[in-house]
PDB file of C-alpha atoms and ligand atoms in Angstrom:
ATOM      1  CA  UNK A   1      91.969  87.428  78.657  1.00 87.00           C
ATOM      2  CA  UNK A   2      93.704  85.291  80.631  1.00 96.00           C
ATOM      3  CA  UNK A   3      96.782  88.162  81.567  1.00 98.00           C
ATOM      4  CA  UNK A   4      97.417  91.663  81.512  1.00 98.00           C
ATOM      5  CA  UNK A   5     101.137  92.490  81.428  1.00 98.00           C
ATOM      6  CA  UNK A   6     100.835  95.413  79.008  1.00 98.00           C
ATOM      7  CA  UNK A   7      98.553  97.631  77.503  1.00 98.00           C
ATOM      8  CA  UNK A   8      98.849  96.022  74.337  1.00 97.00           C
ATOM      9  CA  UNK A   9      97.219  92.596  75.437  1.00 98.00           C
ATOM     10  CA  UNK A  10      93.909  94.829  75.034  1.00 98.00           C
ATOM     11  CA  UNK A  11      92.737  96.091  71.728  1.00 98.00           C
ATOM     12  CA  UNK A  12      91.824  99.232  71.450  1.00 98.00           C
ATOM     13  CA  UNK A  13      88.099  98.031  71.806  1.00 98.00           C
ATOM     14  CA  UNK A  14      87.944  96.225  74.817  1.00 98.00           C
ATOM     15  CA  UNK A  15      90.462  99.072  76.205  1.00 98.00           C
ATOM     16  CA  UNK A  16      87.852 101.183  75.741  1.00 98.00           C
ATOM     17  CA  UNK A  17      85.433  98.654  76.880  1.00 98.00           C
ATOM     18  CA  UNK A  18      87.393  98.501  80.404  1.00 98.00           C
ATOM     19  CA  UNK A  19      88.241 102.197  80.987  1.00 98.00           C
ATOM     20  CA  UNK A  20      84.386 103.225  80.193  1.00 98.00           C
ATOM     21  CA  UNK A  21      83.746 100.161  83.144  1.00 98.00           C
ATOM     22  CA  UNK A  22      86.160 102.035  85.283  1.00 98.00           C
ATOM     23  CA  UNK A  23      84.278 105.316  84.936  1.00 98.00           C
ATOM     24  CA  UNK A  24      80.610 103.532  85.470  1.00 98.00           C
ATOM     25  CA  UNK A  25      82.016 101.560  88.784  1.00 98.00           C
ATOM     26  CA  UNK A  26      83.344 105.298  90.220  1.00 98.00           C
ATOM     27  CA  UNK A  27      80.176 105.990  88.911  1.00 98.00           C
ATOM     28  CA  UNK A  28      78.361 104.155  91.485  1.00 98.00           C
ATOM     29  CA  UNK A  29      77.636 101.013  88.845  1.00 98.00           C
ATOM     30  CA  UNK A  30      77.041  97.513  91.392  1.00 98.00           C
ATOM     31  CA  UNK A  31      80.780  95.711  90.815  1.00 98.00           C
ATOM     32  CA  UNK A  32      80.589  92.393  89.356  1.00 97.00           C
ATOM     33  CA  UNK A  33      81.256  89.224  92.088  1.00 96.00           C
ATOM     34  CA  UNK A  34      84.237  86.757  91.884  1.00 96.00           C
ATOM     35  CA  UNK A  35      85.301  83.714  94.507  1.00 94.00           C
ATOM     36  CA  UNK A  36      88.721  83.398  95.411  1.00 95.00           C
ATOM     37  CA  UNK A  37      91.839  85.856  96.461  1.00 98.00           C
ATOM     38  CA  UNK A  38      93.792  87.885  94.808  1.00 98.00           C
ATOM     39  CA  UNK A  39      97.244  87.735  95.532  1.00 98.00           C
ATOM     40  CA  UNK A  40      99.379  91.188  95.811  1.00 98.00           C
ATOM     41  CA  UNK A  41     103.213  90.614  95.641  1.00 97.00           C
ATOM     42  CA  UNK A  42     105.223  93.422  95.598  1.00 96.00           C
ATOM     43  CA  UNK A  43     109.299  93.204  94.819  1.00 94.00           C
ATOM     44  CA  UNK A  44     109.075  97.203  95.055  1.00 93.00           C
ATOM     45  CA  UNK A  45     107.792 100.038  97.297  1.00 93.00           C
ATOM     46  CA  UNK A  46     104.241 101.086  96.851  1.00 96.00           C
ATOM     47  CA  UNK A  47     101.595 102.733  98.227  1.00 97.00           C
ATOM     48  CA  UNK A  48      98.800 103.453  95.630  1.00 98.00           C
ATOM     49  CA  UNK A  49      98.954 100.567  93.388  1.00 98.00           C
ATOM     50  CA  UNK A  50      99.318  98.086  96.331  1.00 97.00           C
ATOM     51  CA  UNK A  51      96.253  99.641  98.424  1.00 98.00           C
ATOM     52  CA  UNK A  52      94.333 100.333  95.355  1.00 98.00           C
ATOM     53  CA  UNK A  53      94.531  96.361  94.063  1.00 98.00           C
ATOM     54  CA  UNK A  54      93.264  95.150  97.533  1.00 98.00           C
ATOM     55  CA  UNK A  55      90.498  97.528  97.574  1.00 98.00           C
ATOM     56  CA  UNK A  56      89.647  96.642  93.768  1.00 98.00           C
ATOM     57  CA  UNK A  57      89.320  92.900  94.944  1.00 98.00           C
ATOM     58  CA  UNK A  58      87.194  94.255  98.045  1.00 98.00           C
ATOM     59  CA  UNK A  59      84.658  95.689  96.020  1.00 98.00           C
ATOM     60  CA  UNK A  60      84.509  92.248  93.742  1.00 98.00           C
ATOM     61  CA  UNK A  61      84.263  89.966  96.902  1.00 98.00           C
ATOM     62  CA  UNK A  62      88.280  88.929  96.848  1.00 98.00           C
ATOM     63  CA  UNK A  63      90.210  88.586  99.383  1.00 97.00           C
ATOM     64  CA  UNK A  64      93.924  89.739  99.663  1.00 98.00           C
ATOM     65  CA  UNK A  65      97.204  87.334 100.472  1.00 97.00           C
ATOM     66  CA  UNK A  66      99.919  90.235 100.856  1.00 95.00           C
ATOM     67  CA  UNK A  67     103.175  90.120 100.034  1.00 91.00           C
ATOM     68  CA  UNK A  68     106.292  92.515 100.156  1.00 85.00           C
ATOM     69  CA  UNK A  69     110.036  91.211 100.038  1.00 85.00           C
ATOM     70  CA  UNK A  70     110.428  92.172 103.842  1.00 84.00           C
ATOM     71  CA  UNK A  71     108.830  89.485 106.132  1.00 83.00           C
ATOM     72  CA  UNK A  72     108.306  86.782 103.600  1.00 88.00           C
ATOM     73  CA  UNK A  73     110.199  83.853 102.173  1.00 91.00           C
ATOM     74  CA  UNK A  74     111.941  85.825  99.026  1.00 88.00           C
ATOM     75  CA  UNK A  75     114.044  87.170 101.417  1.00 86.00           C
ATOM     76  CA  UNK A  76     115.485  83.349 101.479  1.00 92.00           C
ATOM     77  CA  UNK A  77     115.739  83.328  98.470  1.00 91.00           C
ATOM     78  CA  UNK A  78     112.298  81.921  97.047  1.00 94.00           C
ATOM     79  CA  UNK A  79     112.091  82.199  93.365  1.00 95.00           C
ATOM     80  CA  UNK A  80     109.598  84.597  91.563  1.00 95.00           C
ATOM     81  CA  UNK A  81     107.464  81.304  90.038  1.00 96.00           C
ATOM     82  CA  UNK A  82     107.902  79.466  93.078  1.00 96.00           C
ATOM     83  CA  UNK A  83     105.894  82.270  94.667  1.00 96.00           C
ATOM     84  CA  UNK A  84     103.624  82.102  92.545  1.00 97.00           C
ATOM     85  CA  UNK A  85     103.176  78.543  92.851  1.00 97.00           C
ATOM     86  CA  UNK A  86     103.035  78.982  96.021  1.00 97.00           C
ATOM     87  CA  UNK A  87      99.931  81.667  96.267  1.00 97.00           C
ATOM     88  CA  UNK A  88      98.147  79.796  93.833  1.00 97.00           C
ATOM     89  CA  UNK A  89      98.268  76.864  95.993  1.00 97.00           C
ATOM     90  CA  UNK A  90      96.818  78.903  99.192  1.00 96.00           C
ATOM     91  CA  UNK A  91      93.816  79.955  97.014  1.00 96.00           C
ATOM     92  CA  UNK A  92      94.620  82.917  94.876  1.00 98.00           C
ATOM     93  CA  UNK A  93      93.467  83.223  91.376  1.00 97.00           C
ATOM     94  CA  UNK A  94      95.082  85.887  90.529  1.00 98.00           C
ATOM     95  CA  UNK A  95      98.632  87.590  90.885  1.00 98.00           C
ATOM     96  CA  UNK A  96      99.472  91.326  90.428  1.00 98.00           C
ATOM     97  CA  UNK A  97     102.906  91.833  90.755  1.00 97.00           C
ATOM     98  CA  UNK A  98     105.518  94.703  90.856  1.00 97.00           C
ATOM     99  CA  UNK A  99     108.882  94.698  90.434  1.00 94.00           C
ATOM    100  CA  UNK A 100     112.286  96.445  89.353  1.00 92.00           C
ATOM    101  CA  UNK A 101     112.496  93.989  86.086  1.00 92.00           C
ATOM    102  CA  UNK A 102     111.328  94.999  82.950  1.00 92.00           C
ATOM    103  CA  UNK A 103     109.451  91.873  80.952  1.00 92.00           C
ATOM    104  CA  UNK A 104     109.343  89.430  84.223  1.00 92.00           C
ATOM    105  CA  UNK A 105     105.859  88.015  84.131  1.00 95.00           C
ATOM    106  CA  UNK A 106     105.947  87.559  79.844  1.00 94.00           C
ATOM    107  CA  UNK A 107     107.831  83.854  80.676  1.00 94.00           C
ATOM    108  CA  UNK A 108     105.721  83.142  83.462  1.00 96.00           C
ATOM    109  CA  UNK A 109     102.510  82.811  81.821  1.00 96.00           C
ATOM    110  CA  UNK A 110     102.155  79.221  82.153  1.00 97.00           C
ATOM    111  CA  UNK A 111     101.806  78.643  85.834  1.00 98.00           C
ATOM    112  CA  UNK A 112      98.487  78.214  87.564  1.00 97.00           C
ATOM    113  CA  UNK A 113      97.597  81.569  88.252  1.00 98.00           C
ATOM    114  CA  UNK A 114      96.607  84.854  86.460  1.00 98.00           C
ATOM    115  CA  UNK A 115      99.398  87.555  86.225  1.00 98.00           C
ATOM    116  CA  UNK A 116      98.580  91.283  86.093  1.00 98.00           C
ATOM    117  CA  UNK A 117     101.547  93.429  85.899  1.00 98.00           C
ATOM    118  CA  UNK A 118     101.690  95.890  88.851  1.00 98.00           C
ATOM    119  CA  UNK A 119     104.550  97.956  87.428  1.00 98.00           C
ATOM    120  CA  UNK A 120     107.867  96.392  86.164  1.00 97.00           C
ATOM    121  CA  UNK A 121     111.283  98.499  85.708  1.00 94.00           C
ATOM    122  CA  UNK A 122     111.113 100.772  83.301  1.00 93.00           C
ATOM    123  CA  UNK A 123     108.961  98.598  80.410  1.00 96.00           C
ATOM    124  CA  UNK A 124     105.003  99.154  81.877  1.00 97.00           C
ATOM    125  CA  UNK A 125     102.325  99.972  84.491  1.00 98.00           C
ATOM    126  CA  UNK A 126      99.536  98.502  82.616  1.00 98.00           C
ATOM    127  CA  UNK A 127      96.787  99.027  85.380  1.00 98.00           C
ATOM    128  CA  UNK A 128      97.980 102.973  86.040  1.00 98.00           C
ATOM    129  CA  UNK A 129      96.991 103.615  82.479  1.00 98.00           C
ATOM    130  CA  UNK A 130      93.493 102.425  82.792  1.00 98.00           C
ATOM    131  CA  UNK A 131      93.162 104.594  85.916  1.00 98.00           C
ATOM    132  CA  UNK A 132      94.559 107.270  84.688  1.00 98.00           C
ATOM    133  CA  UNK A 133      92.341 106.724  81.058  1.00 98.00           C
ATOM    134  CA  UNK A 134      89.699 106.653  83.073  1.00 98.00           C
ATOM    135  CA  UNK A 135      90.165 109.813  85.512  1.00 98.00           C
ATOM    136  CA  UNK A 136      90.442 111.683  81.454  1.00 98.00           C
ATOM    137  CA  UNK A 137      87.673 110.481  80.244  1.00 98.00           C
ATOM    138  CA  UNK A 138      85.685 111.621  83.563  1.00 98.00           C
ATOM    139  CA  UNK A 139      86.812 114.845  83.326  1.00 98.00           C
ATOM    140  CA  UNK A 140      86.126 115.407  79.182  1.00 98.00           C
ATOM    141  CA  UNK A 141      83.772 112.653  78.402  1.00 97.00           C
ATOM    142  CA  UNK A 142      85.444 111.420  75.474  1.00 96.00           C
ATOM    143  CA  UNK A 143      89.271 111.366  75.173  1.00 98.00           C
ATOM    144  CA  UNK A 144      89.310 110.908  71.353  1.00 98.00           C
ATOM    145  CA  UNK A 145      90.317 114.442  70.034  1.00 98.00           C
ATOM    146  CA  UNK A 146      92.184 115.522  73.222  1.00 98.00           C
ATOM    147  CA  UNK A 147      96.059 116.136  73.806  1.00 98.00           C
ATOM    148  CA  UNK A 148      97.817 114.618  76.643  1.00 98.00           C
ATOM    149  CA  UNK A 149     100.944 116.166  77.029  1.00 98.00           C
ATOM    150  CA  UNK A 150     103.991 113.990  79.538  1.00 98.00           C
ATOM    151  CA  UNK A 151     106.264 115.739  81.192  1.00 98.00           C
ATOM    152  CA  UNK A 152     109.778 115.118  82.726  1.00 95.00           C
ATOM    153  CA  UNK A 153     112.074 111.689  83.363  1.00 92.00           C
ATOM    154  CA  UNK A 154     110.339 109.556  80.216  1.00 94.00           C
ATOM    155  CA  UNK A 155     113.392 107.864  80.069  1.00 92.00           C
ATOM    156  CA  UNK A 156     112.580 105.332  83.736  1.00 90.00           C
ATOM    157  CA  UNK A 157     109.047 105.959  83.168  1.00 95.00           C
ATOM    158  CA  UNK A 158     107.173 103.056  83.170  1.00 96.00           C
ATOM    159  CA  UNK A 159     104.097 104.892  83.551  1.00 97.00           C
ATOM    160  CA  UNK A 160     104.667 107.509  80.306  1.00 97.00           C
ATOM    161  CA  UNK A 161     105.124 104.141  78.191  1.00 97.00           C
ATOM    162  CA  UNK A 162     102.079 102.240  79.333  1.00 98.00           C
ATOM    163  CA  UNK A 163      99.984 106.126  79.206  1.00 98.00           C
ATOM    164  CA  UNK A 164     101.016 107.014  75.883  1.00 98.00           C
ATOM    165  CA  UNK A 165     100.063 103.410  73.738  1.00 98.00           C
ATOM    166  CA  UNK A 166      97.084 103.741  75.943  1.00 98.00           C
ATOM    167  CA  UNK A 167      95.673 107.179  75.196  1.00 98.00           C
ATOM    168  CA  UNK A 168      97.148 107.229  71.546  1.00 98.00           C
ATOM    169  CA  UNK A 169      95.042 103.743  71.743  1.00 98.00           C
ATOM    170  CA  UNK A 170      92.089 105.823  72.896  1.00 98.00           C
ATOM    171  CA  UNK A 171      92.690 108.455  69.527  1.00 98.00           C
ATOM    172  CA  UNK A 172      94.250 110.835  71.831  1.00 98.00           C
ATOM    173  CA  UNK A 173      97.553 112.861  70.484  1.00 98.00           C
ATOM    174  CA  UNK A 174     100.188 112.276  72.916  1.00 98.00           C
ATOM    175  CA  UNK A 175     103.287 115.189  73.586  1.00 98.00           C
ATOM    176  CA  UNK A 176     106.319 114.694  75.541  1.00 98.00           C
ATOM    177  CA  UNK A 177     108.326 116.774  76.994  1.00 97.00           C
ATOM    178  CA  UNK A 178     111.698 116.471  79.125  1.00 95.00           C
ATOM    179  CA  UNK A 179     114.864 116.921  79.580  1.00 93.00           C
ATOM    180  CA  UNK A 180     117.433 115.592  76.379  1.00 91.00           C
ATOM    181  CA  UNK A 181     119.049 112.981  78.738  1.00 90.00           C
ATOM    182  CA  UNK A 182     115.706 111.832  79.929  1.00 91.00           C
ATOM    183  CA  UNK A 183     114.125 111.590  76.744  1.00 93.00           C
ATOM    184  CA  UNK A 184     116.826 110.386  74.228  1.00 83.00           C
ATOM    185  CA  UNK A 185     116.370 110.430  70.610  1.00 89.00           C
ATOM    186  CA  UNK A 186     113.936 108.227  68.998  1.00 92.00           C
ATOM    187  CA  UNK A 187     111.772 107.621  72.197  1.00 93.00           C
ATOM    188  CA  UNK A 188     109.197 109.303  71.518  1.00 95.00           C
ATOM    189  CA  UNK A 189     108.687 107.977  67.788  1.00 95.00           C
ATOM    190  CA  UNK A 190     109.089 104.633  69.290  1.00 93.00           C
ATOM    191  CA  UNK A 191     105.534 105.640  71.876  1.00 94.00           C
ATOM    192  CA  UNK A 192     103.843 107.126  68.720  1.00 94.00           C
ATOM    193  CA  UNK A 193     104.197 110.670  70.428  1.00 97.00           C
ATOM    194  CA  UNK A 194     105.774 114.311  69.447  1.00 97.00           C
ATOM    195  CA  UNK A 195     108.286 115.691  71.197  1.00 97.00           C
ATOM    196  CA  UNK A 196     107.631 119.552  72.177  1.00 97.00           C
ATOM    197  CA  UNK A 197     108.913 122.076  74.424  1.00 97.00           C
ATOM    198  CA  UNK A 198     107.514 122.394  77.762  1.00 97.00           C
ATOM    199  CA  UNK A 199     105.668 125.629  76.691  1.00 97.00           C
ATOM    200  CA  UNK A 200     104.337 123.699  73.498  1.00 98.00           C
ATOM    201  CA  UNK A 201     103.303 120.740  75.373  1.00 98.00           C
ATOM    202  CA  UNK A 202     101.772 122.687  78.164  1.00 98.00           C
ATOM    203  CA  UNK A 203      99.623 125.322  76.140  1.00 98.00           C
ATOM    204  CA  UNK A 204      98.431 122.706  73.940  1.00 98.00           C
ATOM    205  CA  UNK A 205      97.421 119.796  76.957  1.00 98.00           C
ATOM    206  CA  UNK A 206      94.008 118.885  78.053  1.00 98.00           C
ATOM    207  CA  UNK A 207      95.569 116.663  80.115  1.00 98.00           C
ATOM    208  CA  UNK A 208      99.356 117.324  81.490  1.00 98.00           C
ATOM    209  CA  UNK A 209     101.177 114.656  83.163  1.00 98.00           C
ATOM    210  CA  UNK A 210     103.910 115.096  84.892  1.00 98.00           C
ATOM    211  CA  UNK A 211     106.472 112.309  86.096  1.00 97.00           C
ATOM    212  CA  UNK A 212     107.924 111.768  89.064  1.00 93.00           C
ATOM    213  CA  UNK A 213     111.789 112.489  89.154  1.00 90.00           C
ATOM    214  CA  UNK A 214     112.858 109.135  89.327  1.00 80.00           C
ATOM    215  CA  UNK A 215     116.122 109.737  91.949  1.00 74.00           C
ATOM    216  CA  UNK A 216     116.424 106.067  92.569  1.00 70.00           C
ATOM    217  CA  UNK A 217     116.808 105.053  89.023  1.00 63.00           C
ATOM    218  CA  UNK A 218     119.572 108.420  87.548  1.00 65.00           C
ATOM    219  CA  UNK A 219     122.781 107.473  86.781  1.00 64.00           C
ATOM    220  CA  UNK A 220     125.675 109.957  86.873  1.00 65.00           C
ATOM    221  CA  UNK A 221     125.144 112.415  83.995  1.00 70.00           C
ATOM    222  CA  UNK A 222     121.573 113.423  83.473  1.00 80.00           C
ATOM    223  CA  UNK A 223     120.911 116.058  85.532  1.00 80.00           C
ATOM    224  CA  UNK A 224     123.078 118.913  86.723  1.00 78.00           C
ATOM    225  CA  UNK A 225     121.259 119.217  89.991  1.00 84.00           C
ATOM    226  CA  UNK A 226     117.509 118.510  91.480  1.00 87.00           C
ATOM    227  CA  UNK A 227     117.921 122.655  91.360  1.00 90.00           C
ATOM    228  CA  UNK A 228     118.576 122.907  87.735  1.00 90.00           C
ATOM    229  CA  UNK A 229     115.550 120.635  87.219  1.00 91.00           C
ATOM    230  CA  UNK A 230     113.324 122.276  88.851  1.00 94.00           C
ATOM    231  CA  UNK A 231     114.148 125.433  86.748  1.00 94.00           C
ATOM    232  CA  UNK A 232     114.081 124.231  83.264  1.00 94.00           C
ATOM    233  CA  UNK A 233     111.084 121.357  83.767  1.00 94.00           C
ATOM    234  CA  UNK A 234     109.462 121.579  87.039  1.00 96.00           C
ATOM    235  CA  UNK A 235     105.762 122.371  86.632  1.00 98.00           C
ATOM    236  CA  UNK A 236     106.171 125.290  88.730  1.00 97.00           C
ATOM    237  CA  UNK A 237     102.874 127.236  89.864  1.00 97.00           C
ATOM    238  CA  UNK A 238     104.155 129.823  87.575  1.00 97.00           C
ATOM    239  CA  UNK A 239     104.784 127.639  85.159  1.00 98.00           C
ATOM    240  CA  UNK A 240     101.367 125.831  85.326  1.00 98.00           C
ATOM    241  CA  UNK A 241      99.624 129.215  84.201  1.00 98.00           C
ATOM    242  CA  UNK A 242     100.561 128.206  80.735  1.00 98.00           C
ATOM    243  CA  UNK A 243      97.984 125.316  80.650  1.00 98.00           C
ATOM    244  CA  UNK A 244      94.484 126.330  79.172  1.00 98.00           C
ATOM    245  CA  UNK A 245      91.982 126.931  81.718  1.00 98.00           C
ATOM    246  CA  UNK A 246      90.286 123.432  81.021  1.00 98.00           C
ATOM    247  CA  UNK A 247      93.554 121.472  81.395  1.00 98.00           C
ATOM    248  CA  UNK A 248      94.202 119.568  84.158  1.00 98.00           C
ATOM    249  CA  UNK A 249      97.095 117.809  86.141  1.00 98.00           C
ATOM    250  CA  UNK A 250      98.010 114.333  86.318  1.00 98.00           C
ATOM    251  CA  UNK A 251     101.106 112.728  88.354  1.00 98.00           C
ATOM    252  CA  UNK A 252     101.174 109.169  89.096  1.00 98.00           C
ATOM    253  CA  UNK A 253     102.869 109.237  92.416  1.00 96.00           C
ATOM    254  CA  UNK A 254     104.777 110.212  94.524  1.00 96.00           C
ATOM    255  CA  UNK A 255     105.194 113.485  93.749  1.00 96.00           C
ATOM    256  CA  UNK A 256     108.949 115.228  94.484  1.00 94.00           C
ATOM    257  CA  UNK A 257     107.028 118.682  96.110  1.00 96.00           C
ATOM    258  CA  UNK A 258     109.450 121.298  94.850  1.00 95.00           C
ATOM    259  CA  UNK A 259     111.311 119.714  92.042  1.00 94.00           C
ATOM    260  CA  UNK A 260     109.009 117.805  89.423  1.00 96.00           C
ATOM    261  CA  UNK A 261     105.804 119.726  90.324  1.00 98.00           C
ATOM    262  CA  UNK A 262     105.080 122.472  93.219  1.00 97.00           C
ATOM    263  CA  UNK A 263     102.887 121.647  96.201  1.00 97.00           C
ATOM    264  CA  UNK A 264     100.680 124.438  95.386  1.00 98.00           C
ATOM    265  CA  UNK A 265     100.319 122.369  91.755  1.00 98.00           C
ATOM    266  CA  UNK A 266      99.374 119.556  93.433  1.00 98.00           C
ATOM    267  CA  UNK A 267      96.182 120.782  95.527  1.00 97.00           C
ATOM    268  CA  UNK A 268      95.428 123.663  93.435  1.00 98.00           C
ATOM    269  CA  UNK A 269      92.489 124.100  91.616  1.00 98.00           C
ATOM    270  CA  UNK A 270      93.582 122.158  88.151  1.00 98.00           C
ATOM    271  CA  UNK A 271      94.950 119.329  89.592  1.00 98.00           C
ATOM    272  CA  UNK A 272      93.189 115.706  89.670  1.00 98.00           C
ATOM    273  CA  UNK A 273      95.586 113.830  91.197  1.00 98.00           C
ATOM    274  CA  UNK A 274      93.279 112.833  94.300  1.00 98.00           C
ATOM    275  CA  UNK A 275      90.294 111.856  91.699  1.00 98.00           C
ATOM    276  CA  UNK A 276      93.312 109.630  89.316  1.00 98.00           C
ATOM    277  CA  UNK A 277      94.170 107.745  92.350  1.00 98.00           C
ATOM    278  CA  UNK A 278      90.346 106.987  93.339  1.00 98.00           C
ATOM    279  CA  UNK A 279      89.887 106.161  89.311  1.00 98.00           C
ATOM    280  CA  UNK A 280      93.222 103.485  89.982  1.00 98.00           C
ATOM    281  CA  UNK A 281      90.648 101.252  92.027  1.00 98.00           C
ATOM    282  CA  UNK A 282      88.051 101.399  89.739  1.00 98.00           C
ATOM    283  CA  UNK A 283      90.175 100.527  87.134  1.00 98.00           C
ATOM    284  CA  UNK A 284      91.444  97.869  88.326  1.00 98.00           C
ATOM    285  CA  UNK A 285      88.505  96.645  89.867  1.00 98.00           C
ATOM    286  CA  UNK A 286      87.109  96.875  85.599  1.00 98.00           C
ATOM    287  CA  UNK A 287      89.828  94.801  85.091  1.00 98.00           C
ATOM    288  CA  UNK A 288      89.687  92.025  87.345  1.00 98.00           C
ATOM    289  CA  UNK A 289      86.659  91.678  86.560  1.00 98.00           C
ATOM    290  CA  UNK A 290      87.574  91.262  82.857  1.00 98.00           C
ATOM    291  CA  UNK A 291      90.131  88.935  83.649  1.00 98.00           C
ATOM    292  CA  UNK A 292      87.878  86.844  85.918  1.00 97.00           C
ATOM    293  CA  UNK A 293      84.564  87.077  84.431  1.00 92.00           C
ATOM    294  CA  UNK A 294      82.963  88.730  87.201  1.00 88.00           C
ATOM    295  CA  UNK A 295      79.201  89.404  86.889  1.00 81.00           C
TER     296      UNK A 295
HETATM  297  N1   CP B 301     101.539 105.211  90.799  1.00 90.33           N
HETATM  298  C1   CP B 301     102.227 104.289  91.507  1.00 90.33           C
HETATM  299  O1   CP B 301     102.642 103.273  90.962  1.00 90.33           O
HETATM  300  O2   CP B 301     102.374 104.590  92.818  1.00 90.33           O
HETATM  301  P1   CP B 301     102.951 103.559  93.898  1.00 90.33           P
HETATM  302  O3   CP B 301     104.400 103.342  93.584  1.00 90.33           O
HETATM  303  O4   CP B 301     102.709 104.218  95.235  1.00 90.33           O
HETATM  304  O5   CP B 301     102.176 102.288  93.744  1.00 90.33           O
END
């Protein structure tokens, strides 16, 4: 595999293949070893999926070339692929990038570097998925058979598109639930998913993710008020009873405290969010290595 812009550039096999990697190297497996750098550039804010890639190379012997549009030469104006050109030429092998546009590394796929999509607009998070496959499969052991139930802004989610083809991938059944403007008609046939009530998705989830509210990204129109949202699809503490006693909590990051999920959700005793961010460097450490051949 020479890229990995979506989830679908994997079958279901070697999907499998990399998320049970994932779970050996947090395991305590020995990481394969690869020459060279990995480049990160970054078009968008992050935290996790930034910090996680350079510790991913780390642990395969890469080293980092950083980049974020303040302080570098896309402020001037520097083209995406001339970027990339340009990190290739200072050593890196490989490229994961993040950005606001949907689909921008699928025409890039010729230049002299490996792409691995960090996150673009609302289309896929690729690398989240195996992370977050990975913290599932950790906690149950097999995710064939179990119900992963989204919850919130589907619509901008990135992260619900590239997690649903992945777990359904995986034989998982995958709910959504959310607000009508947020998840329009037709979406969630479109991810191979049911659409439920929150109550229905929550009673029924091994696995409950919920979505950040995506504040940047609303247009006028589909939500009355942070408030309102809160009240009809925050997972509120009381609200979070509703989940069997197995279930657990997802959210990719970062979390809205008091309006997509409460911050006694978030650190209480069903949540996994700490372990899903520690499984994002394994899996995409498993990855890397895929991509590079790392033994
Ligand atoms: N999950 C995620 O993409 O978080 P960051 O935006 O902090 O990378």
């Amino acid at each position: 595999m020479r890229h990995y812009l979506t989830v679908g550039d994997l079958s279901p096999e070697q999907l499998r293949a990399v998320v049970s990697r994932a779970v050996a190297l947090r395991d305590g497996a020995a990481p394969g070893r690869a020459e060279g750098a990995i480049a990160t550039i970054f078009y968008e804010n992050s935290t996790r999926t930034r910090l996680s890639f350079q510790q991913a190379g780390a642990l395969l012997g890469l080293r980092t070339l950083s980049i974020a549009v303040e302080g570098s030469s896309i402020q001037k104006g520097e083209s995406v692929e001339d970027t990339l050109r340009t990190v290739a030429a200072l050593g890196a092998r490989v490229a994961a990038v993040r950005s606001p546009w949907s689909l921008l590394l699928q025409d890039l796929r010729d230049l002299p570097i490996q792409l691995v999509n960090a996150g673009d607009g609302w289309s896929q998070h690729p690398t989240q998925a195996i992370g977050d496959c990975a913290a599932a499969q950790r906690e149950f052991g097999e995710i064939r058979g179990r119900t992963l139930c989204i919850l919130g802004d589907i619509l901008h989610s990135r992260v619900a598109r590239s997690n649903a083809q992945a777990f359904s991938m995986l034989g998982a059944r995958v709910l959504l639930a959310g607000p009508p403007t947020l998840l329009p008609g037709g979406l969630a046939d479109a991810l191979g998913a049911t659409e439920v009530s929150i109550e229905e998705g929550l009673r029924q989830a091994d696995v409950c993710m919920v979505l950040r509210l995506q504040r940047e990204r609303q247009e006028r129109g589909y939500l009355p008020s942070v408030e309102e949202y809160r009240r009809l699809w925050g997972l509120t503490a009381r609200r979070a009873q509703l989940l069997p006693a197995h279930g657990v909590i997802l959210h990719p990051g970062p979390q809205n405290r008091g309006v997509e999920i409460d911050g006694e959700v978030v650190t209480g005793p069903q949540s996994r969010i700490a372990e899903q961010i520690t499984c994002g460097v394994y899996g995409r450490a498993a990855i890397l290595e895929a991509m590079l051949d790392a033994h």
